[in-house]
Short mmCIF file of C-alpha atoms in Angstrom, two decimals:
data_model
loop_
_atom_site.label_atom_id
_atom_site.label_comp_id
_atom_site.label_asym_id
_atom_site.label_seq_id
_atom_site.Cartn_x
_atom_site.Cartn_y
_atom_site.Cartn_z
CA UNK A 175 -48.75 -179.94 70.50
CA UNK A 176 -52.16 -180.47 68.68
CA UNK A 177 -50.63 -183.23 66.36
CA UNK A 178 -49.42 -184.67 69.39
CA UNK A 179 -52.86 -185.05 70.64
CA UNK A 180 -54.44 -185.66 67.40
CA UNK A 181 -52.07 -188.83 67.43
CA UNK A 182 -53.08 -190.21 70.70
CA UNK A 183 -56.81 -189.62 69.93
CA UNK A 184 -56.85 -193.13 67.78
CA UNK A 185 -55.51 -194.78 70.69
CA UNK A 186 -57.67 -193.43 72.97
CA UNK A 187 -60.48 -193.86 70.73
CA UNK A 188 -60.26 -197.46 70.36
CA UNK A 189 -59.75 -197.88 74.22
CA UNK A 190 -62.90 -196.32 74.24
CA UNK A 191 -64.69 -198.38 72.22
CA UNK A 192 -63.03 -201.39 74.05
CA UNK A 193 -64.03 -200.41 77.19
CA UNK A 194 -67.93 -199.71 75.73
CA UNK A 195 -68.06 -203.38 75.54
CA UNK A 196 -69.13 -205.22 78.98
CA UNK A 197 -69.25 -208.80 79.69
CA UNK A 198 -73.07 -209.54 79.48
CA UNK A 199 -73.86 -206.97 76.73
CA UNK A 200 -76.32 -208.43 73.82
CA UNK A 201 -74.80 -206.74 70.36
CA UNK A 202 -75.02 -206.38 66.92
CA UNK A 203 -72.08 -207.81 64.92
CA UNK A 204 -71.11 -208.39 61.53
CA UNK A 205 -69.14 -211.73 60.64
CA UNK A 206 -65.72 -210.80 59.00
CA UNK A 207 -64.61 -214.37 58.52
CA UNK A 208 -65.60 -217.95 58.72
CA UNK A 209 -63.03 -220.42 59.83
CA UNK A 210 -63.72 -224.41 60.68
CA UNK A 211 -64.32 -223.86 63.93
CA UNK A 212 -65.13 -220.36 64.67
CA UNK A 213 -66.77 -217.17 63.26
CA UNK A 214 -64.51 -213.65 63.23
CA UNK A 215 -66.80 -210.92 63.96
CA UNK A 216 -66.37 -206.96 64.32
CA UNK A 217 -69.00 -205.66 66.97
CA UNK A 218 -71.01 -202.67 65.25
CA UNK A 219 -70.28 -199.22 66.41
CA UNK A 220 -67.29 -200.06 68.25
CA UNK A 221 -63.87 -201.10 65.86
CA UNK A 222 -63.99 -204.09 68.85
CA UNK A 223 -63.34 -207.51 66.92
CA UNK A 224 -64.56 -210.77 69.06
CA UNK A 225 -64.65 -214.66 68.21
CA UNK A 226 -68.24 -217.15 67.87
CA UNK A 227 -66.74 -220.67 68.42
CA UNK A 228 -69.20 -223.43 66.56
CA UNK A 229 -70.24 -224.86 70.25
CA UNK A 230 -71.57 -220.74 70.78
CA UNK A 231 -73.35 -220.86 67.73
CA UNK A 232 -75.09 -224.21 67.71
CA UNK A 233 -75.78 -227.04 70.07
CA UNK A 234 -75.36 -229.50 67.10
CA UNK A 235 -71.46 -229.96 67.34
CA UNK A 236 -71.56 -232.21 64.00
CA UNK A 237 -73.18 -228.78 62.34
CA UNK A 238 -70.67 -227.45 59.36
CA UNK A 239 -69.85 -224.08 60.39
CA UNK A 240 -70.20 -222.77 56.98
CA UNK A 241 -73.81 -224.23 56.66
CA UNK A 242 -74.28 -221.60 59.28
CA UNK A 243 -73.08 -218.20 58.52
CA UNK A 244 -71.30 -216.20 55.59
CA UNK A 245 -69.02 -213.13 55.49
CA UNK A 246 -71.28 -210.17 55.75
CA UNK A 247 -74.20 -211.78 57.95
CA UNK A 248 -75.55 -209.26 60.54
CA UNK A 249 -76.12 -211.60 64.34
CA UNK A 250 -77.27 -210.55 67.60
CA UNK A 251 -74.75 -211.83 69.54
CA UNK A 252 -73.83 -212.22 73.79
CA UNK A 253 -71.08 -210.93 75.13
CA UNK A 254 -69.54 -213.78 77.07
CA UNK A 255 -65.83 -213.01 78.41
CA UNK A 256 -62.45 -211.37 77.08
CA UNK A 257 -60.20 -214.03 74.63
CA UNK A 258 -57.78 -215.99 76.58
CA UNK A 259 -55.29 -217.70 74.01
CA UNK A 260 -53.67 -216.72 70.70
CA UNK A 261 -56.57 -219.24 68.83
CA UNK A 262 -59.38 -216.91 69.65
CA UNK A 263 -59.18 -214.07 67.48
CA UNK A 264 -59.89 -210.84 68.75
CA UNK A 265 -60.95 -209.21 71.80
CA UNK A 266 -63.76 -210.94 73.29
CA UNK A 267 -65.65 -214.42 73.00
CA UNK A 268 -69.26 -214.11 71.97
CA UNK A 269 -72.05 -216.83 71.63
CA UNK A 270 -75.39 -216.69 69.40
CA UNK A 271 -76.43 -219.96 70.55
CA UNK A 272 -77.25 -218.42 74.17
CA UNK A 273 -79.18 -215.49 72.82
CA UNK A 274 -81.49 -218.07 71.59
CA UNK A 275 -81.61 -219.85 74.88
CA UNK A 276 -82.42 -217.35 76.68
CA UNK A 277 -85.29 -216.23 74.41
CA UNK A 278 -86.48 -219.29 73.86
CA UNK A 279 -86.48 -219.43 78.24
CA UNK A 280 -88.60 -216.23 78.05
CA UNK A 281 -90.65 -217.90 75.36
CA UNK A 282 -91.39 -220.90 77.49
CA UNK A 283 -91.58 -218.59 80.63
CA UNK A 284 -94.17 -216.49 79.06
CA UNK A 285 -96.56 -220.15 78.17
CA UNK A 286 -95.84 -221.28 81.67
CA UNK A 287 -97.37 -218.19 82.76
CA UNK A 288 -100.34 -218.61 80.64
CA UNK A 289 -101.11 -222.30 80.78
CA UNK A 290 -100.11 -223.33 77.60
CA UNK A 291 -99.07 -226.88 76.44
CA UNK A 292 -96.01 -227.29 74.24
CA UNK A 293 -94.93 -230.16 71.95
CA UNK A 294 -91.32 -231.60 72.18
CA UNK A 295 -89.29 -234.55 70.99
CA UNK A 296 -87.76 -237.23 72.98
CA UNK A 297 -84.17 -237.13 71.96
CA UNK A 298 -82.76 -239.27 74.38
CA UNK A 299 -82.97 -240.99 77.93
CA UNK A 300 -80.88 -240.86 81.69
CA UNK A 301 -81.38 -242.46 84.93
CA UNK A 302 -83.38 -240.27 86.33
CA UNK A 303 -86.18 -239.39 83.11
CA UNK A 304 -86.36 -237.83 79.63
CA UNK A 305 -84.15 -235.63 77.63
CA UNK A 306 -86.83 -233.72 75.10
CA UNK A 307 -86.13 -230.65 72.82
CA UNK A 308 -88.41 -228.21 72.91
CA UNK A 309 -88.15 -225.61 69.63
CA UNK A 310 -84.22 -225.83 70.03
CA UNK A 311 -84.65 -225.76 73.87
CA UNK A 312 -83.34 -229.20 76.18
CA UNK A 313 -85.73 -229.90 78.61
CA UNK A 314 -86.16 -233.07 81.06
CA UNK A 315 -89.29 -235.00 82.10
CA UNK A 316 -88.86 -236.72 85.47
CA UNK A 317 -89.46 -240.37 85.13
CA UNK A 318 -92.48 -239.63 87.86
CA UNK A 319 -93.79 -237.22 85.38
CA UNK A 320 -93.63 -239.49 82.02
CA UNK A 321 -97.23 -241.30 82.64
CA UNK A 322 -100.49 -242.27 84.57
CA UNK A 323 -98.52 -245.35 85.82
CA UNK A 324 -94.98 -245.89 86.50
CA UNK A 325 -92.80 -246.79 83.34
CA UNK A 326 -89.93 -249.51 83.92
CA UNK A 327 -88.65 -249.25 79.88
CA UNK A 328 -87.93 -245.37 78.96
CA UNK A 329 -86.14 -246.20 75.58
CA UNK A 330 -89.58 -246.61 73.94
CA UNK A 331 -90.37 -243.14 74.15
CA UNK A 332 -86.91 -242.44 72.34
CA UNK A 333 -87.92 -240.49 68.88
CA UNK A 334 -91.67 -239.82 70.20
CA UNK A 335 -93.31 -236.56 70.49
CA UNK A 336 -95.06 -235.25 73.84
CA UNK A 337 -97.46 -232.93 74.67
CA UNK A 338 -96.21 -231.24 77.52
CA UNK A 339 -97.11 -229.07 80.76
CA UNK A 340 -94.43 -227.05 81.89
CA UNK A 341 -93.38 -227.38 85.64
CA UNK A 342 -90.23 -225.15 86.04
CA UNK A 343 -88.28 -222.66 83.61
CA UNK A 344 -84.96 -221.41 85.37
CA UNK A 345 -82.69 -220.09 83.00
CA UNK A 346 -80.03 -219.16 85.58
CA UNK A 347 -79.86 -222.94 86.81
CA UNK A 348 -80.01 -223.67 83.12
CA UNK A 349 -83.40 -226.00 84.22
CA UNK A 350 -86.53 -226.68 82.21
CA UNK A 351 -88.71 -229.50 83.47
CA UNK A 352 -91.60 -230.63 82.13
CA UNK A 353 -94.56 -233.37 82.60
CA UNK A 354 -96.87 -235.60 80.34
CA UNK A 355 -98.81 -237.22 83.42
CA UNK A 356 -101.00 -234.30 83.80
CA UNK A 357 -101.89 -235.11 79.74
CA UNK A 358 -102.07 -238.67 80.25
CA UNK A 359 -104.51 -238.46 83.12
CA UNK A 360 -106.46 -236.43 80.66
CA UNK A 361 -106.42 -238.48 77.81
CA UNK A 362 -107.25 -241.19 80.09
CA UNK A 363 -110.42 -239.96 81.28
CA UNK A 364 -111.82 -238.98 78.06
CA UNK A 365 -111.13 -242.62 76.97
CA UNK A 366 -112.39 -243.82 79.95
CA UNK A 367 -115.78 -242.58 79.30
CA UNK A 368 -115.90 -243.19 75.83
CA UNK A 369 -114.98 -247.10 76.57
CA UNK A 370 -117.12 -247.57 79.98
CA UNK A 371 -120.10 -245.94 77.80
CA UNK A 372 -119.83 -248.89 75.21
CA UNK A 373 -118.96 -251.60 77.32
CA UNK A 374 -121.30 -253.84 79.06
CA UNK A 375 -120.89 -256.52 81.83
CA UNK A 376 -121.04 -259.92 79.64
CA UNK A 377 -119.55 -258.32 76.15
CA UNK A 378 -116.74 -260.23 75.04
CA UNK A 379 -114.19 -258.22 73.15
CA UNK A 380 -110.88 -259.06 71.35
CA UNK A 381 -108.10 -256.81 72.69
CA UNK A 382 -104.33 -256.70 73.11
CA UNK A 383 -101.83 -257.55 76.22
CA UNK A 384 -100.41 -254.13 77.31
CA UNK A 385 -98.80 -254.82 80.83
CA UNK A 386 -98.22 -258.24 82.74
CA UNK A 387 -97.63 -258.47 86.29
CA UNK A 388 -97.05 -260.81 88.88
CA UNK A 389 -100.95 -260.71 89.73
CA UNK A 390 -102.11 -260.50 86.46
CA UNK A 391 -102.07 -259.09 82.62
CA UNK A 392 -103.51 -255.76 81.46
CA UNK A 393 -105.62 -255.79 78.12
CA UNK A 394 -105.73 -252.51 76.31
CA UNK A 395 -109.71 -251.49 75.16
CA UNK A 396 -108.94 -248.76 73.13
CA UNK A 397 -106.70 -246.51 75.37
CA UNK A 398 -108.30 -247.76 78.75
CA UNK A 399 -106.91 -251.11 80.52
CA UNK A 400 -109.09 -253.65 81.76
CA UNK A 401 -107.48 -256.45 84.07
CA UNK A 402 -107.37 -259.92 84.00
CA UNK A 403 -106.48 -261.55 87.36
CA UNK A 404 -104.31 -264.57 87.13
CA UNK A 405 -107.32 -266.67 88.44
CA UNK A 406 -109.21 -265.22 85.06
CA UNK A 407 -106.44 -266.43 82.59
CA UNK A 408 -107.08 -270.32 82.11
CA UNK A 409 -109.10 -273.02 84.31
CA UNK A 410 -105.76 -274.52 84.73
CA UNK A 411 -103.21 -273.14 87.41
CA UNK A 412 -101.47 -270.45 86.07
CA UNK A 413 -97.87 -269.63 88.39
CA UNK A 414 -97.18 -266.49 86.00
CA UNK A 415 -98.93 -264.70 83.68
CA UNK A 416 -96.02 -264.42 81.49
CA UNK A 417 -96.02 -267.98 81.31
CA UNK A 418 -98.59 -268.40 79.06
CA UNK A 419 -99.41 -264.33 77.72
CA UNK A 420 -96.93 -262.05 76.55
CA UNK A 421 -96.82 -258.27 75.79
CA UNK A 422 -99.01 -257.84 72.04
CA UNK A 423 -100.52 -260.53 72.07
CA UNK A 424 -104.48 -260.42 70.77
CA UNK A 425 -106.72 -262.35 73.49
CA UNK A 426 -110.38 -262.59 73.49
CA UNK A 427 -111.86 -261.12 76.82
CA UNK A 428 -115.26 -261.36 78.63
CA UNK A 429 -115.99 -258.26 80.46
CA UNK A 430 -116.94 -259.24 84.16
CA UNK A 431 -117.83 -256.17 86.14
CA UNK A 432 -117.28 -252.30 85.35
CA UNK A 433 -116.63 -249.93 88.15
CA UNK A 434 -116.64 -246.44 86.54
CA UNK A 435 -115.85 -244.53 89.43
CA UNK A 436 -112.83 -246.08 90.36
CA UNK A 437 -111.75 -246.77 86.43
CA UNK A 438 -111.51 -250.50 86.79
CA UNK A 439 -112.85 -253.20 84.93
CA UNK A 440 -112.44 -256.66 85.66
CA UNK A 441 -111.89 -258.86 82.52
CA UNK A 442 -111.94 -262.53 81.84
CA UNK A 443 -109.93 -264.96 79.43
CA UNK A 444 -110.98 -267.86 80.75
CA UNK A 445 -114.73 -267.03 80.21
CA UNK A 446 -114.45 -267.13 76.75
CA UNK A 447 -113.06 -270.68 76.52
CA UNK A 448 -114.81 -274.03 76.46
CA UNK A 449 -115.04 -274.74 80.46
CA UNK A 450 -113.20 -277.99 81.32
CA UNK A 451 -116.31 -279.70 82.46
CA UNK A 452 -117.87 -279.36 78.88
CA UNK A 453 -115.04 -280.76 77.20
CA UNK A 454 -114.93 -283.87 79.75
CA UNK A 455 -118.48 -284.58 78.93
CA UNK A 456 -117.06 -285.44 75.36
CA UNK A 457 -113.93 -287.21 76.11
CA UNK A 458 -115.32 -289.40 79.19
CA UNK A 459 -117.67 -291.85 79.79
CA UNK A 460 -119.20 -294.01 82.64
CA UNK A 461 -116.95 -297.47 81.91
CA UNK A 462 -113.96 -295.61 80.56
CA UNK A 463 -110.66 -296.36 82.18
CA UNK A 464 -108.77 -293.31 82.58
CA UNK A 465 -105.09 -292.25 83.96
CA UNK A 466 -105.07 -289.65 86.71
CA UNK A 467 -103.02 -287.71 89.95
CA UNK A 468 -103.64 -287.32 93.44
CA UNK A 469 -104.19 -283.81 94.03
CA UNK A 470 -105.43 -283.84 97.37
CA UNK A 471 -106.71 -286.10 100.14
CA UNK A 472 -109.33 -286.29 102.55
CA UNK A 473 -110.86 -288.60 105.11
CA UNK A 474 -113.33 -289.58 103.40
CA UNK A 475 -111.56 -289.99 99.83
CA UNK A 476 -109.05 -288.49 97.31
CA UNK A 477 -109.73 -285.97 94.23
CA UNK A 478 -107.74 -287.35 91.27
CA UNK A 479 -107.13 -284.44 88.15
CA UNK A 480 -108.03 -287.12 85.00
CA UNK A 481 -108.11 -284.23 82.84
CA UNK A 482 -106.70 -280.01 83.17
CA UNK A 483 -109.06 -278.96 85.73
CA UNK A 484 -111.35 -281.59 86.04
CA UNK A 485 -111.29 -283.62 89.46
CA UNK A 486 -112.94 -286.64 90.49
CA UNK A 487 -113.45 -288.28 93.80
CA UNK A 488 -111.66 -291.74 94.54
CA UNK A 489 -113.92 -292.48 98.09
CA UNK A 490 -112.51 -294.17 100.17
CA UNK A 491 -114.45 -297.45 99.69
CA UNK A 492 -113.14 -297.33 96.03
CA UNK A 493 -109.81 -297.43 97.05
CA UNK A 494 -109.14 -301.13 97.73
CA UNK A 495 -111.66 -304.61 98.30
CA UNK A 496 -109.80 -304.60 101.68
CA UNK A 497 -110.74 -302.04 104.61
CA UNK A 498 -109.07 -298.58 104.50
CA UNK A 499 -109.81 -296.39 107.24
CA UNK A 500 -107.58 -293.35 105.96
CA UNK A 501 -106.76 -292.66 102.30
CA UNK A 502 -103.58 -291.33 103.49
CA UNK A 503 -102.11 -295.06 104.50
CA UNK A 504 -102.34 -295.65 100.92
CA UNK A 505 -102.32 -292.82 98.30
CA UNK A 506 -99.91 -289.83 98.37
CA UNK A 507 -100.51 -286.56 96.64
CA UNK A 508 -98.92 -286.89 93.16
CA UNK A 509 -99.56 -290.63 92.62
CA UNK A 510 -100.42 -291.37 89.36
CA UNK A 511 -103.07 -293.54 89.43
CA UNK A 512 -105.36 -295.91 86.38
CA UNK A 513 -108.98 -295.89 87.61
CA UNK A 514 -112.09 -296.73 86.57
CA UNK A 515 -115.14 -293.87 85.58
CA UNK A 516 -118.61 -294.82 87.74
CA UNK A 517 -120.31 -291.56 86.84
CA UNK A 518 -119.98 -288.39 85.03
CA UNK A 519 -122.45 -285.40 85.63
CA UNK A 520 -121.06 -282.73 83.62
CA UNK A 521 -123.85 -280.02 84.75
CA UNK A 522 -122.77 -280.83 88.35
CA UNK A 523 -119.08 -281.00 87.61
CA UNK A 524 -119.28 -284.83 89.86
CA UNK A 525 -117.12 -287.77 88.88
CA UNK A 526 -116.86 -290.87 90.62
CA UNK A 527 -114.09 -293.13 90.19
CA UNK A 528 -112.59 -296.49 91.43
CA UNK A 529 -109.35 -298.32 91.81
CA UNK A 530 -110.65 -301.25 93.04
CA UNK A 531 -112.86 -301.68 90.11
CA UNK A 532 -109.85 -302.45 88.18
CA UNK A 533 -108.98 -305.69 90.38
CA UNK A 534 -110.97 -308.69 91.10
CA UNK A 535 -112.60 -309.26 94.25
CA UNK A 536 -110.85 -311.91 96.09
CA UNK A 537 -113.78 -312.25 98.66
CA UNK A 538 -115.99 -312.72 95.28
CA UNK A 539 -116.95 -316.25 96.11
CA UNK A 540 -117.23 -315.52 100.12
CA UNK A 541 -119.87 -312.25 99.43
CA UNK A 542 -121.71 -313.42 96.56
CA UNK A 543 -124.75 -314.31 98.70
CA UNK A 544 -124.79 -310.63 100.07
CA UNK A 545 -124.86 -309.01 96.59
CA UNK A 546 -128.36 -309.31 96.49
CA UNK A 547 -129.31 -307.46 99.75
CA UNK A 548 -126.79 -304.61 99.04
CA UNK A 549 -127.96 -303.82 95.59
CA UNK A 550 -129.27 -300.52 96.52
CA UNK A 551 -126.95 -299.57 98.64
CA UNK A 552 -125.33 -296.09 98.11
CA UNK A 553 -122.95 -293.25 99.98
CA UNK A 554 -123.73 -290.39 101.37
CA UNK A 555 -120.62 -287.97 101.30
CA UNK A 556 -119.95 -285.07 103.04
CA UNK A 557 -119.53 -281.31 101.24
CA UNK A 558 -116.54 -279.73 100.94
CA UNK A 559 -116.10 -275.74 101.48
CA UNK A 560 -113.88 -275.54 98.17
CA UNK A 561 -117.15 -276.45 96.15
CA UNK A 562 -116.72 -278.97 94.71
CA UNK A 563 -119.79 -280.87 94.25
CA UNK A 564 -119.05 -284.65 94.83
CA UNK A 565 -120.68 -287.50 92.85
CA UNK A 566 -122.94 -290.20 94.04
CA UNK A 567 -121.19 -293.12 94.57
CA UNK A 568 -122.77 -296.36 93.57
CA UNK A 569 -122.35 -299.43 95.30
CA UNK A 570 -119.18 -301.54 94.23
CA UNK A 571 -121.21 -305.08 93.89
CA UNK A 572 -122.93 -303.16 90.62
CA UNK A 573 -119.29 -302.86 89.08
CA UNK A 574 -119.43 -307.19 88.80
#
């Protein structure tokens, strides 16, 4: 009778040990074999054999499993559920890799709790944000939470490392999210105050393109951008900034107003360039025959481009020897036109022109005997709102 019970005491032994081991339980184990795809373990304490696959061990599925562990290594292990097929050996399926998660979650949990920034590597990109890891642990930045401003491109962050606030660390939704705006804003301001303290209203800088929109291009100063408004880019009209700037590109800037308060300042390209007026003076000259268009008319003329931004005023008595009582009878906008230069004042931006000038004067012989008496004649023109200043217009007998 005892050596009946004596016999059954192995049995019951081991069904003993079996049922010591819960689903859940963190153990001590000692690896008994390495195979290609999965470490053979015997629980300590307990004759209970289990199974590691690689994917339980490590996240890195390319990982050779024999890089990782040898016969005879000691690992803390969790106990994740009982073996369900002939290919996984032993009693129970146990994973090392999740012992580390959820340290590393108490870790993280633990510098949430006191304010502390970590560091982690970009490893990848989805729709929605950032895939980073963390000291083994995957977290995700919201594309809200990537930057000051919002990001259109997130494969350039691909391979960079963050500094990080943590937002959220929920190990039973398997969720750690992250942000770098709160460290951007940061950064920001510091360079903000370091760039607005150097930087005067009339400094001209040289600087790089950083953004370009529809209503203008952003020039980084050092960590800080400054904006150019599409009216600031060139004296000529500009439809798109990307027309004529592009993302890199070095560009020499005139700093037009600083407003420190609300972290703006208002740059110019255009103010650093040779105005068109100044160039003119060189390339015209009262007498010169130049080409031109129509860019707009009026009743009492039309202003003809001769040259990028520079306008001149065809009156209307220079239009024709014959009477014209509206411009618009006879010129069109976009009509290119050969006139004749009267004056130039370069400090006053005027420039009269003529088309009649160009032609003779079939009532030559009929009004010679008036040239005398309308010598001095001249015009007085009326201002326009736009401001542009209008020439003097001499009297067309003089052009004889």
């Amino acid at each position: 009778m005892a050596e009946e019970l004596n016999s059954a005491n192995p049995m019951e032994q081991a069904l003993d040990n079996f049922n010591q081991v819960q689903i859940g339980d963190v153990v001590e184990a000692e690896v008994l074999s390495v195979d290609d795809n999965q470490l053979v373990v015997g629980i300590d304490n307990s004759g209970v054999e289990g199974v590691v696959p690689l994917k339980e061990l490590t996240s890195n599925y390319k990982a050779d499993i024999h890089d990782l562990a040898q016969v005879g290594d000691k690992l803390e292990l969790l106990v994740l559920r009982h073996s369900s097929s002939d290919k996984e050996d032993g009693n129970f399926v146990l994973s090392k890799r999740r012992i580390e998660n959820r340290k590393a979650y108490q870790k993280m949990a633990d510098r949430q709790a006191a304010d502390e920034h970590v560091t982690g590597k970009v490893t990848g990109t989805v729709k929605s944000g950032l895939l980073v890891d963390v000291e083994g642990l995957r977290g995700f930045i919201p594309a809200s939470m990537i930057s000051d401003h919002y990001v259109r491109d997130l494969k350039p962050f691909v391979g960079q490392e963050l500094e990080l606030k943590i937002i959220e660390v929920d190990p039973s939704k398997n969720r750690f999210v992250l942000s770098h705006k709160e460290i951007a804003l940061a950064e920001k301001a510091q360079k903000q105050a370091e760039v607005f303290a150097k930087l005067l209203p009339g400094d001209v800088v040289e600087a790089k393109v950083s953004r370009l929109t529809n209503f203008g291009a952003f020039i980084d100063l050092g960590g800080v951008d400054g904006l150019v408004h599409i009216s600031q880019i060139s004296y000529q009209h500009v439809d798109k900034p990307s027309d004529v700037l592009k993302v890199g590109q070095e560009v020499k800037v005139k700093v037009l107003d600083l407003d420190p308060e609300r972290g703006r300042i208002s740059l110019s390209i255009k103010a650093t360039q040779p105005g068109p007026w100044e160039d003119a003076a060189q390339r015209i000259s009262a007498g010169d025959e130049v080409d031109g268009v129509v860019k707009r008319l009026t009743d009492f003329g039309a202003f003809v481009e001769v040259l990028p931004a520079v306008e001149g005023l065809l009156h209307v008595s220079q239009i024709s020897w014959e009477r014209v009582n509206n411009p618009a009878d006879v010129l069109q906008v976009g009509q290119q036109l050969h006139l004749k230069v009267l004056n130039i004042d370069p400090e006053q931006k005027r420039l009269g022109l003529s088309l009649k000038a160009l032609t003779e004067d079939p009532h030559k012989n009929h009004h010679s005997h008036q040239n005398d008496s309308t010598k001095n004649d001249h015009y007085t023109l009326p201002k326009e709102e736009r401001g542009f200043s209008l020439g003097d217009m001499v009297d067309p007998d003089q052009l004889q």
